[in-house]
Amino acid sequence: MPTSLFDDIMTESAIPALETVFGVAAVHASDSGEDVAVTVLMQTELVPTGEYGERMELRMTLELAKSHAAIIGDEFSIENDPTDDDPTPSPTVWKTTQLLSDDGYMQKFAVIEVQ
């Protein structure tokens, strides 16, 4: 099926621009055992929890291009900045737990820290 002009703009310009400005480098480890370098957008958002939304909790999310074909259970390793106390910090590993949105161009997952 031919792509539209909008598809071309999103895949060739918009998504790379978002990744360049807001993205962080990560290593995507999937079930296939293949590690791939990707750029992800990490966010912290407040979401209502409880039966009637009586309180707000922080949730970490990770967003990346749909072309990377991420699924629930995949892990993303993100390097941490060195500090005076820890000049060689271990990377933080985030595991996808829930697909929050998929607009055909980007996928947004809820994630938990595993390391």
mmCIF file with all atom_site columns, C-alpha atoms in Angstrom:
data_model
loop_
_atom_site.group_PDB
_atom_site.id
_atom_site.type_symbol
_atom_site.label_atom_id
_atom_site.label_alt_id
_atom_site.label_comp_id
_atom_site.label_asym_id
_atom_site.label_entity_id
_atom_site.label_seq_id
_atom_site.pdbx_PDB_ins_code
_atom_site.Cartn_x
_atom_site.Cartn_y
_atom_site.Cartn_z
_atom_site.occupancy
_atom_site.B_iso_or_equiv
_atom_site.pdbx_formal_charge
_atom_site.auth_seq_id
_atom_site.auth_comp_id
_atom_site.auth_asym_id
_atom_site.auth_atom_id
_atom_site.pdbx_PDB_model_num
ATOM 1   C CA . MET A 1 1   ? 0.000   0.000   0.000  1.00 0.00 ? 1   MET A CA 1
ATOM 2   C CA . PRO A 1 2   ? 1.464   3.390   -0.922 1.00 0.00 ? 2   PRO A CA 1
ATOM 3   C CA . THR A 1 3   ? 2.435   5.681   1.910  1.00 0.00 ? 3   THR A CA 1
ATOM 4   C CA . SER A 1 4   ? 0.902   9.102   2.303  1.00 0.00 ? 4   SER A CA 1
ATOM 5   C CA . LEU A 1 5   ? 2.795   12.379  2.483  1.00 0.00 ? 5   LEU A CA 1
ATOM 6   C CA . PHE A 1 6   ? 1.998   12.439  6.212  1.00 0.00 ? 6   PHE A CA 1
ATOM 7   C CA . ASP A 1 7   ? 3.591   8.985   6.644  1.00 0.00 ? 7   ASP A CA 1
ATOM 8   C CA . ASP A 1 8   ? 6.710   10.187  4.857  1.00 0.00 ? 8   ASP A CA 1
ATOM 9   C CA . ILE A 1 9   ? 6.938   13.335  7.014  1.00 0.00 ? 9   ILE A CA 1
ATOM 10  C CA . MET A 1 10  ? 6.511   11.342  10.234 1.00 0.00 ? 10  MET A CA 1
ATOM 11  C CA . THR A 1 11  ? 9.034   8.613   9.417  1.00 0.00 ? 11  THR A CA 1
ATOM 12  C CA . GLU A 1 12  ? 11.643  10.775  7.684  1.00 0.00 ? 12  GLU A CA 1
ATOM 13  C CA . SER A 1 13  ? 11.441  14.056  9.622  1.00 0.00 ? 13  SER A CA 1
ATOM 14  C CA . ALA A 1 14  ? 9.189   14.210  12.688 1.00 0.00 ? 14  ALA A CA 1
ATOM 15  C CA . ILE A 1 15  ? 10.231  11.065  14.557 1.00 0.00 ? 15  ILE A CA 1
ATOM 16  C CA . PRO A 1 16  ? 13.977  11.607  13.967 1.00 0.00 ? 16  PRO A CA 1
ATOM 17  C CA . ALA A 1 17  ? 13.577  15.230  15.142 1.00 0.00 ? 17  ALA A CA 1
ATOM 18  C CA . LEU A 1 18  ? 11.788  14.128  18.335 1.00 0.00 ? 18  LEU A CA 1
ATOM 19  C CA . GLU A 1 19  ? 14.494  11.543  19.000 1.00 0.00 ? 19  GLU A CA 1
ATOM 20  C CA . THR A 1 20  ? 17.266  14.082  18.425 1.00 0.00 ? 20  THR A CA 1
ATOM 21  C CA . VAL A 1 21  ? 15.797  16.714  20.745 1.00 0.00 ? 21  VAL A CA 1
ATOM 22  C CA . PHE A 1 22  ? 14.214  14.626  23.509 1.00 0.00 ? 22  PHE A CA 1
ATOM 23  C CA . GLY A 1 23  ? 15.719  11.159  23.114 1.00 0.00 ? 23  GLY A CA 1
ATOM 24  C CA . VAL A 1 24  ? 18.291  9.225   25.093 1.00 0.00 ? 24  VAL A CA 1
ATOM 25  C CA . ALA A 1 25  ? 20.456  6.407   23.812 1.00 0.00 ? 25  ALA A CA 1
ATOM 26  C CA . ALA A 1 26  ? 19.407  2.932   24.915 1.00 0.00 ? 26  ALA A CA 1
ATOM 27  C CA . VAL A 1 27  ? 20.084  -0.701  24.107 1.00 0.00 ? 27  VAL A CA 1
ATOM 28  C CA . HIS A 1 28  ? 16.940  -2.695  23.258 1.00 0.00 ? 28  HIS A CA 1
ATOM 29  C CA . ALA A 1 29  ? 17.157  -6.316  24.403 1.00 0.00 ? 29  ALA A CA 1
ATOM 30  C CA . SER A 1 30  ? 14.287  -8.347  22.974 1.00 0.00 ? 30  SER A CA 1
ATOM 31  C CA . ASP A 1 31  ? 13.209  -11.965 23.431 1.00 0.00 ? 31  ASP A CA 1
ATOM 32  C CA . SER A 1 32  ? 15.090  -12.882 20.264 1.00 0.00 ? 32  SER A CA 1
ATOM 33  C CA . GLY A 1 33  ? 18.334  -12.252 22.171 1.00 0.00 ? 33  GLY A CA 1
ATOM 34  C CA . GLU A 1 34  ? 19.418  -9.500  19.817 1.00 0.00 ? 34  GLU A CA 1
ATOM 35  C CA . ASP A 1 35  ? 20.654  -6.217  21.318 1.00 0.00 ? 35  ASP A CA 1
ATOM 36  C CA . VAL A 1 36  ? 19.946  -3.153  19.181 1.00 0.00 ? 36  VAL A CA 1
ATOM 37  C CA . ALA A 1 37  ? 20.947  0.480   19.793 1.00 0.00 ? 37  ALA A CA 1
ATOM 38  C CA . VAL A 1 38  ? 17.830  2.696   19.791 1.00 0.00 ? 38  VAL A CA 1
ATOM 39  C CA . THR A 1 39  ? 16.771  6.150   20.899 1.00 0.00 ? 39  THR A CA 1
ATOM 40  C CA . VAL A 1 40  ? 13.927  6.366   23.416 1.00 0.00 ? 40  VAL A CA 1
ATOM 41  C CA . LEU A 1 41  ? 11.930  9.135   25.070 1.00 0.00 ? 41  LEU A CA 1
ATOM 42  C CA . MET A 1 42  ? 11.676  8.659   28.853 1.00 0.00 ? 42  MET A CA 1
ATOM 43  C CA . GLN A 1 43  ? 8.963   10.436  30.848 1.00 0.00 ? 43  GLN A CA 1
ATOM 44  C CA . THR A 1 44  ? 7.533   10.534  34.321 1.00 0.00 ? 44  THR A CA 1
ATOM 45  C CA . GLU A 1 45  ? 3.812   11.124  34.461 1.00 0.00 ? 45  GLU A CA 1
ATOM 46  C CA . LEU A 1 46  ? 1.196   11.323  37.196 1.00 0.00 ? 46  LEU A CA 1
ATOM 47  C CA . VAL A 1 47  ? -1.715  8.901   36.866 1.00 0.00 ? 47  VAL A CA 1
ATOM 48  C CA . PRO A 1 48  ? -4.798  8.484   39.058 1.00 0.00 ? 48  PRO A CA 1
ATOM 49  C CA . THR A 1 49  ? -4.905  5.188   40.967 1.00 0.00 ? 49  THR A CA 1
ATOM 50  C CA . GLY A 1 50  ? -7.562  3.474   43.002 1.00 0.00 ? 50  GLY A CA 1
ATOM 51  C CA . GLU A 1 51  ? -11.134 2.621   42.188 1.00 0.00 ? 51  GLU A CA 1
ATOM 52  C CA . TYR A 1 52  ? -12.226 6.242   42.124 1.00 0.00 ? 52  TYR A CA 1
ATOM 53  C CA . GLY A 1 53  ? -8.880  7.847   41.285 1.00 0.00 ? 53  GLY A CA 1
ATOM 54  C CA . GLU A 1 54  ? -8.419  9.051   44.824 1.00 0.00 ? 54  GLU A CA 1
ATOM 55  C CA . ARG A 1 55  ? -4.659  9.562   44.597 1.00 0.00 ? 55  ARG A CA 1
ATOM 56  C CA . MET A 1 56  ? -1.983  10.248  42.013 1.00 0.00 ? 56  MET A CA 1
ATOM 57  C CA . GLU A 1 57  ? 1.109   8.078   41.530 1.00 0.00 ? 57  GLU A CA 1
ATOM 58  C CA . LEU A 1 58  ? 4.223   8.549   39.430 1.00 0.00 ? 58  LEU A CA 1
ATOM 59  C CA . ARG A 1 59  ? 4.633   6.245   36.450 1.00 0.00 ? 59  ARG A CA 1
ATOM 60  C CA . MET A 1 60  ? 7.699   5.963   34.230 1.00 0.00 ? 60  MET A CA 1
ATOM 61  C CA . THR A 1 61  ? 7.062   5.644   30.522 1.00 0.00 ? 61  THR A CA 1
ATOM 62  C CA . LEU A 1 62  ? 9.270   4.883   27.559 1.00 0.00 ? 62  LEU A CA 1
ATOM 63  C CA . GLU A 1 63  ? 8.359   5.847   23.996 1.00 0.00 ? 63  GLU A CA 1
ATOM 64  C CA . LEU A 1 64  ? 10.074  4.769   20.798 1.00 0.00 ? 64  LEU A CA 1
ATOM 65  C CA . ALA A 1 65  ? 9.481   4.434   17.077 1.00 0.00 ? 65  ALA A CA 1
ATOM 66  C CA . LYS A 1 66  ? 7.077   1.606   16.190 1.00 0.00 ? 66  LYS A CA 1
ATOM 67  C CA . SER A 1 67  ? 9.578   0.416   13.582 1.00 0.00 ? 67  SER A CA 1
ATOM 68  C CA . HIS A 1 68  ? 11.674  -1.063  16.439 1.00 0.00 ? 68  HIS A CA 1
ATOM 69  C CA . ALA A 1 69  ? 8.841   -3.567  17.073 1.00 0.00 ? 69  ALA A CA 1
ATOM 70  C CA . ALA A 1 70  ? 9.096   -3.470  20.865 1.00 0.00 ? 70  ALA A CA 1
ATOM 71  C CA . ILE A 1 71  ? 6.751   -5.705  22.847 1.00 0.00 ? 71  ILE A CA 1
ATOM 72  C CA . ILE A 1 72  ? 5.793   -6.149  26.483 1.00 0.00 ? 72  ILE A CA 1
ATOM 73  C CA . GLY A 1 73  ? 8.643   -7.802  28.366 1.00 0.00 ? 73  GLY A CA 1
ATOM 74  C CA . ASP A 1 74  ? 11.450  -6.197  26.345 1.00 0.00 ? 74  ASP A CA 1
ATOM 75  C CA . GLU A 1 75  ? 14.249  -4.521  28.282 1.00 0.00 ? 75  GLU A CA 1
ATOM 76  C CA . PHE A 1 76  ? 15.995  -1.224  27.590 1.00 0.00 ? 76  PHE A CA 1
ATOM 77  C CA . SER A 1 77  ? 19.384  -0.416  29.099 1.00 0.00 ? 77  SER A CA 1
ATOM 78  C CA . ILE A 1 78  ? 20.218  3.269   29.572 1.00 0.00 ? 78  ILE A CA 1
ATOM 79  C CA . GLU A 1 79  ? 23.665  4.472   30.608 1.00 0.00 ? 79  GLU A CA 1
ATOM 80  C CA . ASN A 1 80  ? 23.877  6.715   33.676 1.00 0.00 ? 80  ASN A CA 1
ATOM 81  C CA . ASP A 1 81  ? 26.047  9.807   33.928 1.00 0.00 ? 81  ASP A CA 1
ATOM 82  C CA . PRO A 1 82  ? 29.220  9.416   35.992 1.00 0.00 ? 82  PRO A CA 1
ATOM 83  C CA . THR A 1 83  ? 29.445  11.288  39.287 1.00 0.00 ? 83  THR A CA 1
ATOM 84  C CA . ASP A 1 84  ? 32.249  12.005  41.745 1.00 0.00 ? 84  ASP A CA 1
ATOM 85  C CA . ASP A 1 85  ? 30.934  9.217   43.987 1.00 0.00 ? 85  ASP A CA 1
ATOM 86  C CA . ASP A 1 86  ? 30.493  6.714   41.139 1.00 0.00 ? 86  ASP A CA 1
ATOM 87  C CA . PRO A 1 87  ? 32.742  7.386   38.123 1.00 0.00 ? 87  PRO A CA 1
ATOM 88  C CA . THR A 1 88  ? 31.606  4.183   36.328 1.00 0.00 ? 88  THR A CA 1
ATOM 89  C CA . PRO A 1 89  ? 27.906  3.697   37.120 1.00 0.00 ? 89  PRO A CA 1
ATOM 90  C CA . SER A 1 90  ? 26.011  0.638   35.958 1.00 0.00 ? 90  SER A CA 1
ATOM 91  C CA . PRO A 1 91  ? 23.286  1.242   33.392 1.00 0.00 ? 91  PRO A CA 1
ATOM 92  C CA . THR A 1 92  ? 19.648  1.354   34.445 1.00 0.00 ? 92  THR A CA 1
ATOM 93  C CA . VAL A 1 93  ? 17.523  -1.395  32.900 1.00 0.00 ? 93  VAL A CA 1
ATOM 94  C CA . TRP A 1 94  ? 13.841  -0.713  32.243 1.00 0.00 ? 94  TRP A CA 1
ATOM 95  C CA . LYS A 1 95  ? 11.338  -3.470  31.397 1.00 0.00 ? 95  LYS A CA 1
ATOM 96  C CA . THR A 1 96  ? 8.165   -2.776  29.433 1.00 0.00 ? 96  THR A CA 1
ATOM 97  C CA . THR A 1 97  ? 5.056   -3.848  31.377 1.00 0.00 ? 97  THR A CA 1
ATOM 98  C CA . GLN A 1 98  ? 2.101   -2.340  29.517 1.00 0.00 ? 98  GLN A CA 1
ATOM 99  C CA . LEU A 1 99  ? 1.493   -0.827  26.081 1.00 0.00 ? 99  LEU A CA 1
ATOM 100 C CA . LEU A 1 100 ? -0.149  2.532   26.786 1.00 0.00 ? 100 LEU A CA 1
ATOM 101 C CA . SER A 1 101 ? -0.498  3.852   23.248 1.00 0.00 ? 101 SER A CA 1
ATOM 102 C CA . ASP A 1 102 ? 0.358   3.025   19.661 1.00 0.00 ? 102 ASP A CA 1
ATOM 103 C CA . ASP A 1 103 ? -0.466  5.634   17.032 1.00 0.00 ? 103 ASP A CA 1
ATOM 104 C CA . GLY A 1 104 ? 1.129   3.718   14.173 1.00 0.00 ? 104 GLY A CA 1
ATOM 105 C CA . TYR A 1 105 ? 4.344   5.748   14.417 1.00 0.00 ? 105 TYR A CA 1
ATOM 106 C CA . MET A 1 106 ? 5.341   5.671   18.090 1.00 0.00 ? 106 MET A CA 1
ATOM 107 C CA . GLN A 1 107 ? 4.705   3.162   20.881 1.00 0.00 ? 107 GLN A CA 1
ATOM 108 C CA . LYS A 1 108 ? 4.465   4.253   24.509 1.00 0.00 ? 108 LYS A CA 1
ATOM 109 C CA . PHE A 1 109 ? 5.026   1.706   27.285 1.00 0.00 ? 109 PHE A CA 1
ATOM 110 C CA . ALA A 1 110 ? 4.745   1.785   31.070 1.00 0.00 ? 110 ALA A CA 1
ATOM 111 C CA . VAL A 1 111 ? 8.085   0.544   32.421 1.00 0.00 ? 111 VAL A CA 1
ATOM 112 C CA . ILE A 1 112 ? 9.582   -0.669  35.690 1.00 0.00 ? 112 ILE A CA 1
ATOM 113 C CA . GLU A 1 113 ? 13.211  -0.521  36.752 1.00 0.00 ? 113 GLU A CA 1
ATOM 114 C CA . VAL A 1 114 ? 14.750  -4.005  36.987 1.00 0.00 ? 114 VAL A CA 1
ATOM 115 C CA . GLN A 1 115 ? 18.369  -3.094  37.838 1.00 0.00 ? 115 GLN A CA 1
#
